[in-house]
Amino acid sequence: MNWTPPPPRWDTLAGQILDAFFAAVHQALPHYDQPLTIFGSAPIQLCLDEDFSSADVDIMVLEGGEMLRRIAAEAGLGRAGTVRAAFGVQICPPLLFNPTPHYLQRAHTEVRHGLTIIVPHLRDILIAKLHRSRMEGQESLIPKDRRAFQRVRELSDGHPTPAEFLQDLVNCESSFRPPHDGGLNSFRFNAENALVEIYGHHLDLKRDILDPAAIATQPPGHLPPGFIAEQIGRLER
């Protein structure tokens, strides 16, 4: 079943702060034409639970970040703004938002105050949270990320389902590869924790991620090398 979250509500706390920011940007930069993408926990508040919030409303921008931070500060909407203590707009570069590669195909897009606003699908909001850096000795999802998964599923009739979540992980196959610097692969460990803690599923990297990704990237009518021999071997066990 196709799952489409409700459209964003701009009368929520995050929505009001964002709308005030959009208006300030349009007034200061009437010809600004770059899209503003809302991510982090704000889309959960905008689309599902008006009481679900975190310290910041994160906005990903392609360019003009410093100008937008200055506008937010002058409007009292920055991280140290006057709208609400320790709550405000945080302007972020693209590298801080890592959803599935095709997130724009299912994102909600609308124009507000002359600006193009993108609210990604909640599946992509949750996937992006798995890129959070791990702390030394961390053995599970951090509580606020676990709560995000649980709250979204609670209010969305169990979506993302196990199959939907695994499909999104397959689409992020490259994120399971070891980092070039040899450091910790936070995404893989967070994904493993999410599967166990939210879905009760233990990740088999080859079965769940690598094999489906290999099949999906083959030209029509072709199978990945060794696939048939492997299937025959399984039948003979």
XYZ file of C-alpha atoms in Angstrom:
237
model
C 0.000 0.000 0.000
C 1.344 3.423 -0.939
C 1.949 5.633 2.080
C 1.604 9.385 1.659
C 1.940 11.435 4.865
C -0.450 14.366 5.416
C 0.690 17.722 3.983
C 2.571 20.045 6.339
C 0.584 22.229 8.727
C 2.001 25.713 9.013
C 0.023 26.535 12.172
C 2.247 24.294 14.318
C 5.089 25.843 16.324
C 7.675 24.798 13.751
C 5.339 25.906 10.973
C 4.855 29.377 12.453
C 8.605 29.849 12.903
C 9.274 28.669 9.373
C 6.541 30.859 7.905
C 7.937 33.899 9.702
C 11.387 33.052 8.337
C 10.069 32.607 4.787
C 8.363 35.994 4.987
C 11.566 37.621 6.259
C 13.605 36.044 3.447
C 11.123 37.153 0.808
C 11.155 40.710 2.155
C 14.968 40.900 2.331
C 15.696 38.896 -0.835
C 12.626 39.144 -3.096
C 14.462 37.468 -5.973
C 15.883 34.540 -4.007
C 15.072 31.469 -6.127
C 16.814 28.557 -4.395
C 14.652 25.827 -2.793
C 14.560 25.532 0.986
C 14.387 21.934 2.234
C 13.051 21.216 5.730
C 14.597 18.226 7.482
C 15.446 16.908 10.944
C 12.465 16.471 13.258
C 10.462 19.468 12.014
C 8.656 17.514 9.234
C 7.354 15.071 11.856
C 5.811 17.996 13.731
C 4.545 19.622 10.536
C 2.922 16.469 9.140
C 2.015 14.231 12.081
C 2.492 15.396 15.659
C 2.411 19.079 16.545
C 4.029 18.316 19.908
C 7.027 16.500 18.400
C 9.947 18.909 18.321
C 13.644 19.384 18.917
C 15.865 22.368 19.611
C 16.110 23.547 16.003
C 14.215 23.724 12.745
C 16.747 22.561 10.163
C 16.705 23.990 6.637
C 19.005 22.727 3.909
C 20.029 25.351 1.354
C 22.149 25.093 -1.771
C 23.620 28.585 -1.621
C 23.336 31.874 0.220
C 23.538 30.256 3.638
C 25.298 33.149 5.336
C 22.730 35.654 4.072
C 19.899 33.454 5.307
C 21.526 33.034 8.732
C 21.799 36.804 9.000
C 18.136 37.237 8.067
C 17.116 34.648 10.660
C 19.178 36.384 13.338
C 17.819 39.841 12.490
C 14.254 38.477 12.637
C 14.899 36.885 16.050
C 14.446 33.428 14.537
C 17.995 32.113 14.753
C 19.315 29.555 17.215
C 19.492 32.260 19.867
C 16.298 33.908 18.690
C 13.565 35.546 20.731
C 10.644 33.433 19.468
C 11.397 30.635 21.877
C 14.464 30.013 24.023
C 16.925 27.574 22.402
C 14.562 27.017 19.474
C 14.990 28.496 16.066
C 16.016 28.185 12.448
C 19.283 26.476 11.623
C 20.578 26.928 8.071
C 22.518 23.868 6.930
C 24.617 22.923 3.876
C 23.525 19.998 1.655
C 26.052 17.573 3.137
C 24.120 17.518 6.424
C 20.986 16.061 4.846
C 21.416 12.504 3.563
C 18.077 10.940 2.510
C 17.560 8.254 -0.138
C 18.929 9.293 -3.558
C 15.438 9.649 -5.068
C 13.866 11.669 -2.230
C 12.689 14.497 -4.487
C 10.370 12.122 -6.361
C 8.177 11.705 -3.287
C 8.758 14.983 -1.443
C 6.017 17.553 -0.827
C 6.750 20.814 -2.640
C 4.876 24.093 -2.392
C 5.447 27.824 -2.726
C 5.169 30.010 0.367
C 5.962 33.742 0.434
C 7.395 33.396 -3.060
C 9.840 30.660 -2.001
C 9.978 27.018 -3.102
C 9.641 24.875 0.020
C 10.453 21.156 0.030
C 9.295 18.867 2.836
C 10.744 15.392 2.226
C 8.678 12.253 2.737
C 8.941 10.993 6.299
C 10.677 7.846 5.042
C 13.540 10.078 3.918
C 13.485 12.069 7.141
C 13.992 8.838 9.111
C 16.690 7.511 6.766
C 18.605 10.780 7.084
C 18.674 10.398 10.871
C 20.691 7.187 10.476
C 23.670 9.225 9.278
C 24.074 10.760 12.737
C 27.630 10.282 14.004
C 28.043 7.626 16.683
C 29.530 8.319 20.096
C 32.300 6.091 21.394
C 30.769 3.090 23.133
C 27.282 3.745 21.732
C 25.314 0.512 21.435
C 21.865 1.691 20.291
C 20.010 4.501 18.571
C 20.036 7.722 20.527
C 16.684 8.141 22.336
C 15.343 11.012 20.207
C 15.968 9.119 16.954
C 14.327 5.975 18.331
C 11.391 8.111 19.435
C 11.118 9.582 15.921
C 10.804 6.123 14.360
C 8.317 4.984 16.976
C 6.152 8.101 16.741
C 6.004 8.077 12.951
C 5.014 4.407 12.886
C 2.478 4.920 15.678
C 0.715 7.700 13.780
C 1.049 6.166 10.297
C -0.511 2.723 10.730
C 2.872 1.034 10.994
C 4.633 2.886 8.187
C 7.367 2.660 7.255
C 6.763 -1.074 7.243
C 9.712 -3.488 7.500
C 9.612 -3.972 3.717
C 9.552 -0.196 3.091
C 12.415 0.416 5.484
C 14.551 -2.361 3.987
C 13.857 -1.032 0.478
C 15.041 2.409 1.532
C 18.182 0.862 3.012
C 18.808 -1.025 -0.246
C 18.538 2.288 -2.104
C 21.249 3.598 0.230
C 23.560 0.626 -0.441
C 26.584 2.877 -0.963
C 26.243 4.179 2.595
C 26.999 0.685 3.929
C 30.481 0.714 2.401
C 33.474 1.327 4.701
C 34.394 5.022 4.910
C 37.425 6.077 2.866
C 39.213 7.263 5.992
C 38.786 3.881 7.671
C 36.603 5.385 10.391
C 33.395 4.131 11.925
C 30.465 3.607 9.556
C 27.805 5.287 11.692
C 25.080 4.715 9.100
C 25.518 0.948 9.108
C 25.491 0.678 12.899
C 22.492 2.994 13.222
C 20.628 1.024 10.534
C 21.381 -2.246 12.338
C 20.154 -0.761 15.626
C 16.986 0.603 14.013
C 16.152 -2.764 12.473
C 16.563 -4.554 15.803
C 15.018 -1.936 18.101
C 12.091 -0.901 15.892
C 11.429 -3.999 13.776
C 12.996 -6.899 15.669
C 15.029 -7.779 12.553
C 18.748 -8.631 12.575
C 20.512 -7.305 9.502
C 22.156 -9.775 7.132
C 24.127 -7.353 4.964
C 24.468 -9.673 1.976
C 20.900 -10.990 2.005
C 19.112 -7.763 2.940
C 21.198 -5.090 1.194
C 23.940 -6.226 -1.176
C 22.071 -8.919 -3.130
C 18.885 -6.841 -3.689
C 21.001 -3.829 -4.686
C 23.020 -5.929 -7.144
C 19.871 -7.312 -8.754
C 18.291 -3.847 -8.987
C 21.292 -2.414 -10.843
C 21.569 -5.199 -13.447
C 20.369 -4.493 -17.002
C 16.974 -6.038 -17.801
C 17.243 -9.787 -18.275
C 20.614 -10.066 -16.539
C 21.485 -11.468 -13.125
C 24.530 -10.584 -11.034
C 27.563 -12.904 -11.398
C 27.285 -16.035 -9.287
C 23.611 -15.491 -8.474
C 22.310 -18.704 -10.087
C 25.099 -20.830 -8.607
C 24.375 -19.376 -5.186
C 20.666 -20.158 -5.458
C 21.414 -23.741 -6.534
C 23.786 -24.079 -3.595
C 21.064 -22.962 -1.213
C 18.637 -25.513 -2.606
C 21.186 -28.317 -2.160
C 21.784 -27.549 1.513
